[in-house]
XYZ file of C-alpha atoms in Angstrom:
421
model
C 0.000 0.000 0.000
C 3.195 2.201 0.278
C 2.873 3.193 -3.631
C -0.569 5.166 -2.139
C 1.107 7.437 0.076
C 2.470 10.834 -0.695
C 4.145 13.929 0.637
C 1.416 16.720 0.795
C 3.961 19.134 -0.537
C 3.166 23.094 -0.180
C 4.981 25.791 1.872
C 6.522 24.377 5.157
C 7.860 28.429 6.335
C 4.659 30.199 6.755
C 3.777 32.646 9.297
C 2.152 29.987 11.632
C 5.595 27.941 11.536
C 7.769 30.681 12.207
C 5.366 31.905 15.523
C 5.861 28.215 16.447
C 9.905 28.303 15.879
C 9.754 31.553 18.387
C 8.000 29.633 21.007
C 10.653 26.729 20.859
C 13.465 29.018 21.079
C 11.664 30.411 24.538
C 11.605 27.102 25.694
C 15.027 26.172 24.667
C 16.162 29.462 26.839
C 14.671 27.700 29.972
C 15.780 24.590 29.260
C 19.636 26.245 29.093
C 18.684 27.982 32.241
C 17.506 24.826 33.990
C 20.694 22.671 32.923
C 23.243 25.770 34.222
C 21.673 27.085 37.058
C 19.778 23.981 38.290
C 16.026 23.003 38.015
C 14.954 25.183 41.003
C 15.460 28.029 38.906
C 13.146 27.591 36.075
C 9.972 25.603 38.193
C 8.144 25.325 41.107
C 9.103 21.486 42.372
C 9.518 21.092 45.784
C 9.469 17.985 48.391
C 5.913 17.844 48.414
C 5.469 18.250 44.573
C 8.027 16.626 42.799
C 6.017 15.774 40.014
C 4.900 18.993 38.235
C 3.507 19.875 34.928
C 6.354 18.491 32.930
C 5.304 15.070 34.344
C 1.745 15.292 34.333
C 1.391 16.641 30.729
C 4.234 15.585 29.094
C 4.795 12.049 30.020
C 1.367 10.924 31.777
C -1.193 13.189 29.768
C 1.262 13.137 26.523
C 1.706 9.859 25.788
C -2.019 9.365 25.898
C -2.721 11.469 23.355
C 0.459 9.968 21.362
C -1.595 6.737 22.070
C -2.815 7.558 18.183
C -0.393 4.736 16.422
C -1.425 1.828 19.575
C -5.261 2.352 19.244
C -4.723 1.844 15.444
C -2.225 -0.688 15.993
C -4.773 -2.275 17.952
C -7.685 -2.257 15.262
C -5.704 -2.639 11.837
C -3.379 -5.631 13.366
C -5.544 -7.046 16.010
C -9.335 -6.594 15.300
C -8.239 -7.374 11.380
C -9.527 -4.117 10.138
C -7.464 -3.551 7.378
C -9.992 -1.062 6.046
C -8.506 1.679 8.173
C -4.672 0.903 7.465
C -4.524 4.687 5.266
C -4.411 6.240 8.810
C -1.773 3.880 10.272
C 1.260 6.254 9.332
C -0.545 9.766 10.489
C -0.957 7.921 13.623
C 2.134 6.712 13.791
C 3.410 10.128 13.519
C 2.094 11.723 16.306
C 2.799 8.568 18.302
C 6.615 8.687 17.274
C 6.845 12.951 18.541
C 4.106 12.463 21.618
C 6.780 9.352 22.841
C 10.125 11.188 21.796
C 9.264 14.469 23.128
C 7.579 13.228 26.645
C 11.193 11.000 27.131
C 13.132 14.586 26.362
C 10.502 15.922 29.328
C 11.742 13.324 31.800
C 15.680 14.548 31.413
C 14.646 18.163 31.875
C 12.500 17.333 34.957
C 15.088 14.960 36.749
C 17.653 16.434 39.238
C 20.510 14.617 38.697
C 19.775 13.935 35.138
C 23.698 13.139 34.525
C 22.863 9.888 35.983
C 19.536 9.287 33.890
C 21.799 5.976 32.295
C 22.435 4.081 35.466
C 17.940 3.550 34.978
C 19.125 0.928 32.106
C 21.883 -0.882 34.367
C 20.830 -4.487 36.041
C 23.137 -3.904 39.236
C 20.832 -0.868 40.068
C 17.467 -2.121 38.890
C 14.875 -2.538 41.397
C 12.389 -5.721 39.728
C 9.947 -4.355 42.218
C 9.204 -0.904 40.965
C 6.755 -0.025 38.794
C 8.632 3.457 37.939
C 10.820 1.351 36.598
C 8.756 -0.974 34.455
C 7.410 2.641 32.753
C 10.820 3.776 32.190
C 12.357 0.481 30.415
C 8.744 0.424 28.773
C 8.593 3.682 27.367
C 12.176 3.880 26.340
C 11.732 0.639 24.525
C 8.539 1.931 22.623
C 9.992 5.098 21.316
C 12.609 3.159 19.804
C 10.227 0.392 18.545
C 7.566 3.303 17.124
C 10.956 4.669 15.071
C 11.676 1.307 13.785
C 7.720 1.229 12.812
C 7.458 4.679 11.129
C 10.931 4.250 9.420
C 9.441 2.739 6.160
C 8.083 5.971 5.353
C 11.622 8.074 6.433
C 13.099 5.110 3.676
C 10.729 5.855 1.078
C 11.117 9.831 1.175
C 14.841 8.615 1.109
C 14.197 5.719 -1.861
C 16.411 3.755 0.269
C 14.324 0.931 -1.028
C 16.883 -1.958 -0.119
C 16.642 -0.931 3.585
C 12.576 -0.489 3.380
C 12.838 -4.762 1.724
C 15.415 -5.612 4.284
C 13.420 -3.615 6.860
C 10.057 -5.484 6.262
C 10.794 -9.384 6.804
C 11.724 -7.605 11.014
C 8.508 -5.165 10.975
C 6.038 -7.607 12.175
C 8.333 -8.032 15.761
C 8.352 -3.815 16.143
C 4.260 -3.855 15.517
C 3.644 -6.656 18.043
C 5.894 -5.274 20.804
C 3.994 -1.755 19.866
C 1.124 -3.297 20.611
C 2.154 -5.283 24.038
C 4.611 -1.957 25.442
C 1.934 0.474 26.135
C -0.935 -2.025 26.867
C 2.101 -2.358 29.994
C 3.077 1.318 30.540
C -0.065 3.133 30.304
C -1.555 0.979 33.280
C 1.615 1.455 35.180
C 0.954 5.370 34.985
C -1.658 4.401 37.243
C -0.205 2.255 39.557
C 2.038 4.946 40.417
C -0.531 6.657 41.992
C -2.018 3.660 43.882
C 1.536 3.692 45.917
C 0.421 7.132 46.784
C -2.711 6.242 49.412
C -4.440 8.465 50.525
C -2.937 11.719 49.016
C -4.309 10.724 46.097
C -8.369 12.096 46.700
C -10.966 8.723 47.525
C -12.366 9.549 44.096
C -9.416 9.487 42.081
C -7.704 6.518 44.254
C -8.689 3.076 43.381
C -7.290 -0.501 43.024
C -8.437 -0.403 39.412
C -6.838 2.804 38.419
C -4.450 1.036 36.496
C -7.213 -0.252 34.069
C -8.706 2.665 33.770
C -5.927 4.774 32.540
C -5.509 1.717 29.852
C -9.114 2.747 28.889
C -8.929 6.035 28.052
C -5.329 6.292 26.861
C -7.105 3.684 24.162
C -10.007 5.734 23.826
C -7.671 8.909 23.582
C -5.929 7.260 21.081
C -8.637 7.136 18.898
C -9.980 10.839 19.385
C -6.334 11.931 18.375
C -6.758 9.932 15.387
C -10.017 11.707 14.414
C -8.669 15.061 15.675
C -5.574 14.646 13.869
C -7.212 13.655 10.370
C -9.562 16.691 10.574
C -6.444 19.215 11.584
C -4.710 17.740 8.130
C -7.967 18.434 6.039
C -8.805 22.377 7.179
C -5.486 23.533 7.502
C -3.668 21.567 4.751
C -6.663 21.639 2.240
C -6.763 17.865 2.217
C -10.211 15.898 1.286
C -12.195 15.269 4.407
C -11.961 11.904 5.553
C -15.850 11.357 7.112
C -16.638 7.112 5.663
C -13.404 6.248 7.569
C -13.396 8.832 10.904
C -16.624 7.823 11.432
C -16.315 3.892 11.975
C -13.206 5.040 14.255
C -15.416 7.479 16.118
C -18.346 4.630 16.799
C -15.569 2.521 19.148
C -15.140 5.708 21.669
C -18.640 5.751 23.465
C -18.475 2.041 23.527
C -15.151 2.275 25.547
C -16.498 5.374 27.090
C -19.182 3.431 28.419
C -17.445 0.752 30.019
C -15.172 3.411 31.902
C -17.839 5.450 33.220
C -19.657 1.945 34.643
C -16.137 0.974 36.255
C -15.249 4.241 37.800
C -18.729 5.306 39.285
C -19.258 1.668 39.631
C -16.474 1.246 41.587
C -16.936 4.457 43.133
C -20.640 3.795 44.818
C -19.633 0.175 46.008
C -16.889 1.681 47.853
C -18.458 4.482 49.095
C -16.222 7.347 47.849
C -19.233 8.287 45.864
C -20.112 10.100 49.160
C -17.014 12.755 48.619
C -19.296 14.048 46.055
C -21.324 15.789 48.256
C -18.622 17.397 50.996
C -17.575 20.713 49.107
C -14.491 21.573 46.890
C -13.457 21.660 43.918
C -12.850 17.981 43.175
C -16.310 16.884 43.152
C -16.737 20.089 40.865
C -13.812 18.529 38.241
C -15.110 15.130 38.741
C -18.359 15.751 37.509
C -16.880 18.069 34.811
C -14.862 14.843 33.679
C -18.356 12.450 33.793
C -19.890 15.214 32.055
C -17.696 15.533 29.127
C -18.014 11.961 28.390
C -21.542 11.472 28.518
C -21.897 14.539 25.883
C -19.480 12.617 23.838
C -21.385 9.448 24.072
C -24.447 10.752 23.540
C -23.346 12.300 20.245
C -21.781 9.394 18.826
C -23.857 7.057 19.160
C -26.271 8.533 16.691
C -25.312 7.361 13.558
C -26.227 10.598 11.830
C -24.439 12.938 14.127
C -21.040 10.417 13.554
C -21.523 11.440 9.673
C -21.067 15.223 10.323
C -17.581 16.807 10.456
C -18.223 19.479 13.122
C -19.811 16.705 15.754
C -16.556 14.602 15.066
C -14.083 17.916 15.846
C -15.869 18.510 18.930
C -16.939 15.278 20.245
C -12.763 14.089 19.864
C -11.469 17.199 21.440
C -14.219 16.371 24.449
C -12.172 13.168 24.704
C -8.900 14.539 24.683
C -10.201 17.159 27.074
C -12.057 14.665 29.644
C -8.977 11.901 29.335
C -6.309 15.261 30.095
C -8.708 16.721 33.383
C -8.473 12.848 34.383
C -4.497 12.783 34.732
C -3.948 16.482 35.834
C -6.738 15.984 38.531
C -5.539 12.319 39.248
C -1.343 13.528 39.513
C -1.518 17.543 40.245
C -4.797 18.665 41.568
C -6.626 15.653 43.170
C -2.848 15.325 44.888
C -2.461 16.128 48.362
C 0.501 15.577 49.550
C -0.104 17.350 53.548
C -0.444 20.998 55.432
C 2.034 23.140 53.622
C 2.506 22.095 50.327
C 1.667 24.004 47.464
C 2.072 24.165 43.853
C 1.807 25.996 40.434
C 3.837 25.813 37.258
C 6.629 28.638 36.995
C 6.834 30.568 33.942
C 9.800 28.366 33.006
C 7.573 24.952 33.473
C 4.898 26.060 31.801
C 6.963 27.751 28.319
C 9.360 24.676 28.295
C 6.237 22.529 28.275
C 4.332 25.423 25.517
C 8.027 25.017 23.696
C 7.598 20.954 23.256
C 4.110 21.159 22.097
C 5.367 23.686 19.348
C 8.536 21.332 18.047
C 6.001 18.716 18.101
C 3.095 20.781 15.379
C 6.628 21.660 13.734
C 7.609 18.024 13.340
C 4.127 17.110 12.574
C 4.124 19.848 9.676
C 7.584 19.071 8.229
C 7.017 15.202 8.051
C 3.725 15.656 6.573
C 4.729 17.938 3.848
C 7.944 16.240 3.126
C 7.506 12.498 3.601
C 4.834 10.018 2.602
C 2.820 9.781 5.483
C -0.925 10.768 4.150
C -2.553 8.914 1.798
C -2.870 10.353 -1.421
C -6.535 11.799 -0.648
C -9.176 9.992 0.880
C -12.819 11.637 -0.526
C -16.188 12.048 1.079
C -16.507 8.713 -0.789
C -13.874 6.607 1.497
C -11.997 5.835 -1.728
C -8.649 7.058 -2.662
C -8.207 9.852 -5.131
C -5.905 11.452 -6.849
C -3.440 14.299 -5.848
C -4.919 17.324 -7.273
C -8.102 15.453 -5.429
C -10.274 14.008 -7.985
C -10.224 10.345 -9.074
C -10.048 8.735 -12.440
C -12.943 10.174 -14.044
C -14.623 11.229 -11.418
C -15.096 14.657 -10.322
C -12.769 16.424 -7.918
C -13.692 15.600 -3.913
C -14.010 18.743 -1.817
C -11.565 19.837 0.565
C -12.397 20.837 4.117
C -11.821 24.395 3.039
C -13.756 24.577 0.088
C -16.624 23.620 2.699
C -15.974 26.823 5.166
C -15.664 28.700 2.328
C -19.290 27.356 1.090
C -18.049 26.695 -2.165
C -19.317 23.205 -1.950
C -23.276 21.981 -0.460
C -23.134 19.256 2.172
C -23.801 18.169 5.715
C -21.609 19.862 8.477
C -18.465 21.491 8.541
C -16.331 23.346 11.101
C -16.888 26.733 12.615
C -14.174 29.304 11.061
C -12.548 29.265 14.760
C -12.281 25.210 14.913
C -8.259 25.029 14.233
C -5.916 28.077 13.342
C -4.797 28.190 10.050
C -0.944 26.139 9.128
C-alpha cells in the first residue's frame, strides 16, 4: 500500500511555523537555564510536589494522546480491520513525537539527570518498581515506534533496499507496539495507587491502572479523528468522514465501560459520598463524567457520527475529559499534607508550551515532506488522486472549500475550529 502514500507538498515556512519556531526558542532558553543554574530556577518542584507539569502533561497526559499509532495498531493488526490501514502512518506520527518528546521531558525534569543511564543498568534495577517498568517500557517503545514509522523516512529517502530488508523484522516492532503500552499506560496508574491516601478517595482506586488503559485507548482514537480533521482544514486535504466515522463509533463504547467501572467502583466503595462534601474535586469530577456522557451521547447517533463538526468537537471532548483525568488524578486531586503548594513557573509552563510547538513543527515538516498521508481519501472513502479528484470522477471537496461554502453538504467546522498552518 506504500505506492498510495504521498508527501502533501506546499509551503513548510509560513507565518504559523515561524510563531511556532519563536516559542521553541523560549523554551530552549529555559531549558539552558535549567541545565546551568539547576532546576529550582526555572519551576516550582519542591518535596511535596516533585512531580509537576512536565510530568503530568508531558509524560502521563502526553503519551495518551500519542496513544494515536497503539489504538490503530490495535484495530488494523488485532481486530483485522485492514480497512482503516490509510491512517496507520498519520498515527504513527504523532505517536513517534508524543513518545520522543515526553522521554526529552523526563531529562529536563530529573535532578541529577547526569545519571539518567544508570535507569538501564541491572546492578541498580529494582524488579519491584513499577517506575521502573514505565521507564524500560517507554524507552523501549519510542525506539520500537521509530523502527515502525521508518518505512516511510526510507521511502522519502528511496532507500528501497533498507525499506525490503526492513520489512521481513517489521512484524516483531508492531507486536511489541502493541504489548509496550498495553504495559506502561496501566503502570501510569499504579504509580498513583503507591500514593494512598494523598491521592483524593475519588481518584484513588485498586483499578486505576485499568482505567488509565481505557482512556489512553479511547484517547488514542480521538487523536486519530482530531488529527485527520487538523490535516484536512489547515492543509486543504479531502475530508476523511466514511473512515473517521467507523473510528469514532468505538469511543462511546469504551467510554461506556469506563464510566460503569469508575462510578461503579466508586458507589460500592463508598467514595461516591465525597461528592457531596464541598471543593473543587467533586466540581472537576463531575466536569470529567460530564464531558463523556456529551461525547457518548453524540456518537452514538449514527447521523451525528456522519457530520464533520460533531466529530471535531466530540474528539477534542475526549482529549479534554482523558487530560482533566491525569492532571486531577497527579496535580490537583494530589495532596501531599499541610504546607505544600504548587503551580507551574513561567519556566515549566513555556518549556512545556516550547515541546508542544517542536512537536506541530515536526508534525508539519514530516507531513509535507515524507509520505505519510494517503494520497486523498474523498467524502466517498476511496482514494483519489493528488490534485483530489479520481479517475474520471469529479474532484472531492476539501475541508476548506466547505468553510468557504463553495461546496453543499452536511456539516463542517466553525471558522474558529483550528488556526490556520
Amino acid at each position: 500500500m506504500s505506492e498510495r502514500f504521498r508527501p502533501i507538498g506546499g509551503r513548510l515556512l509560513t507565518p504559523h511555523f515561524y510563531f511556532l519556531g519563536l516559542l521553541l526558542l523560549i523554551a530552549a532558553w529555559f531549558i539552558a537555564k535549567r541545565f546551568i543554574f539547576g532546576i529550582g530556577a526555572v519551576s516550582n518542584l519542591s518535596d511535596g510536589f516533585p512531580w509537576g507539569i512536565w510530568i503530568t502533561y508531558d509524560v502521563v497526559t502526553g503519551t495518551a494522546i500519542a496513544c494515536g499509532g497503539y489504538a490503530m495498531a490495535l484495530m488494523v493488526y488485532v481486530f483485522n480491520r485492514g480497512q482503516f490501514h490509510p491512517m496507520i502512518r498519520a498515527a504513527l506520527l504523532t505517536s513517534v513525537f508524543g513518545y520522543t518528546l515526553a522521554g526529552a521531558s523526563i531529562i529536563v525534569d530529573v535532578g541529577r539527570w547526569w545519571q539518567l543511564y544508570n535507569v538501564f543498568l541491572p546492578q541498580y534495577m529494582n524488579l519491584n518498581s513499577v517506575m521502573l517498568e514505565v521507564a524500560l517500557c517507554v524507552t523501549l517503545y519510542t525506539v520500537v515506534l521509530w523502527i515502525e514509522f521508518s518505512p516511510t523516512i526510507l521511502e522519502a529517502m528511496q532507500a528501497k533496499r533498507w525499506l525490503r530488508n526492513l520489512r521481513h523484522f517489521l512484524f516483531i516492532a508492531i507486536g511489541l507496539g502493541i504489548l509496550l503500552p498495553t504495559m506502561h499506560q496501566s503502570s501510569l496508574g499504579s504509580l498513583l495507587i503507591i500514593a494512598g491516601d494523598k491521592v483524593h478517595p475519588l481518584w484513588q482506586t485498586n483499578i486505576i491502572p485499568l482505567l488509565f488503559l481505557l482512556t489512553a485507548i479511547t484517547m488514542g482514537y480521538a487523536i486519530v479523528v482530531f488529527e485527520s480533521l487538523y490535516a484536512s482544514v489547515n492543509l486543504r486535504r479531502p475530508l476523511e468522514t466514511p473512515l473517521l466515522s467507523k473510528i469514532s463509533a468505538v469511543i462511546p463504547w469504551l467510554l461506556i465501560v469506563y464510566l460503569v467501572l469508575r462510578i461503579g467502583e466508586s458507589v460500592i466503595s463508598g467514595d461516591i459520598l465525597f461528592l457531596f462534601r464541598g471543593g473543587s474535586e467533586p466540581l472537576l469530577f463531575m466536569l470529567e463524567v460530564a464531558l463523556f456522557v456529551y461525547v457518548i451521547r453524540n456518537l452514538r447517533d449514527e447521523k451525528q457520527r456522519v457530520r464533520p463538526t460533531v466529530l471535531f468537537w466530540t474528539s477534542l471532548a475526549v482529549l479534554l475529559g482523558g487530560a482533566l483525568y491525569r492532571f486531577d488524578a497527579f496535580m490537583i486531586a494530589f495532596d501531599p499534607g499541610p504546607g505544600w503548594h504548587y503551580f507551574p513557573a513561567v519556566g515549566e509552563m513555556m518549556i512545556t508550551i516550547g515541546i508542544v510547538a517542536f512537536e506541530i513543527m515536526a508534525y508539519l515538516f514530516f507531513v509535507k515532506m515524507t509520505p505519510v498521508m494517503m494520497v486523498g481519501l474523498g467524502e466517498s472513502g476511496s482514494a483519489v488522486g493528488l490534485s483530489g479528484a479520481s479517475s474520471g470522477k469529479r474532484p472531492t471537496a476539501t475541508a476548506s472549500d466547505r468553510l468557504s461554502g463553495q461546496t453543499r453538504g452536511e456539516g463542517g467546522f466553525p471558522p474558529r475550529a483550528v488556526t490556520s498552518a
